[in-house]
Amino acid sequence: MLSRDEYLAAWARWHGGTDPAASRLVRGWLTAAYTLARPVAGLPPVVATAVGLLVAVASVGPALAGGYWLLAAGVLVGLSGLLDSLDGALAIATGRASRRGYVLDSAVDRLTEAAYAAALWAAGAPGWLAVVFGALCWLPDYLRARAGQAGVAETGDISVWERPTRVAMTGMTLVGAGVVAGAGSDVPAVVVTTGTAVGALLGVVAVAQLGRAIRRALAD
């Protein structure tokens, strides 16, 4: 199994040269995934991928229930994010990474983010805002993929709206709403709407960051 530094370097190669050291959150998230992967190195990465998706979808149930169940929804979102990172750590650190697995993992990421948006809507965010949130989870990675098809080898530094940030924002928003569930029926919905709006704003900033980096790369 690769060392942690070797794993981070290999992760960067699989992600368009993006340096995880540019963000403490991303580096810490990847380090946590690598640490979790070490004792289960023999586990097929696809198992972690599938379980992560199921856990993300399961978060919608307690979000619909509302009240203190929102705490469970937030925990499930965080767990799904860790499982998603675990599959990548298992694949890369054990030398089992493949183009097929990379595409599958990216597709499942988008499905889990759709589940996050659905959980936020179920918890009280306006439907249109939840849709915008979900779209802005997808758009940065779509831009990176299209830039790669256009021959761009690197897409700049890590943005403010990478996957760990999306998971953390969704999970903390739902947990925060659960914490204040006893303060009044409208308070959790306000917390969820605010968190969803902040996430969407970060998505807009990330698209601008990536757009600028990709434009420079395409001009060279």
CSV table of N, CA and C in Angstrom, one decimal, residues 15 50 59 69 122 136 145 203 215:
chain,number,residue,atom,x,y,z
A,15,HIS,N,-6.6,13.6,-10.6
A,15,HIS,CA,-7.5,14.8,-10.5
A,15,HIS,C,-6.9,16.0,-11.2
A,50,ALA,N,-20.8,1.8,-3.4
A,50,ALA,CA,-22.2,1.4,-3.4
A,50,ALA,C,-22.8,1.8,-2.0
A,59,SER,N,-30.3,9.5,3.8
A,59,SER,CA,-30.4,10.7,4.5
A,59,SER,C,-31.6,11.5,4.3
A,69,TRP,N,-34.7,14.5,14.0
A,69,TRP,CA,-34.2,13.5,13.0
A,69,TRP,C,-33.2,14.2,12.1
A,122,ALA,N,-36.1,18.4,1.5
A,122,ALA,CA,-37.0,17.7,2.4
A,122,ALA,C,-36.9,18.4,3.8
A,136,LEU,N,-25.0,23.4,-8.8
A,136,LEU,CA,-23.7,24.0,-8.5
A,136,LEU,C,-22.7,23.0,-7.9
A,145,ALA,N,-14.2,18.3,-16.4
A,145,ALA,CA,-14.2,17.2,-17.3
A,145,ALA,C,-14.2,17.7,-18.8
A,203,GLY,N,-20.7,27.8,-4.6
A,203,GLY,CA,-20.7,27.2,-5.9
A,203,GLY,C,-20.5,28.2,-7.0
A,215,ARG,N,-10.0,29.3,-18.7
A,215,ARG,CA,-9.8,30.3,-19.8
A,215,ARG,C,-8.4,30.6,-20.1
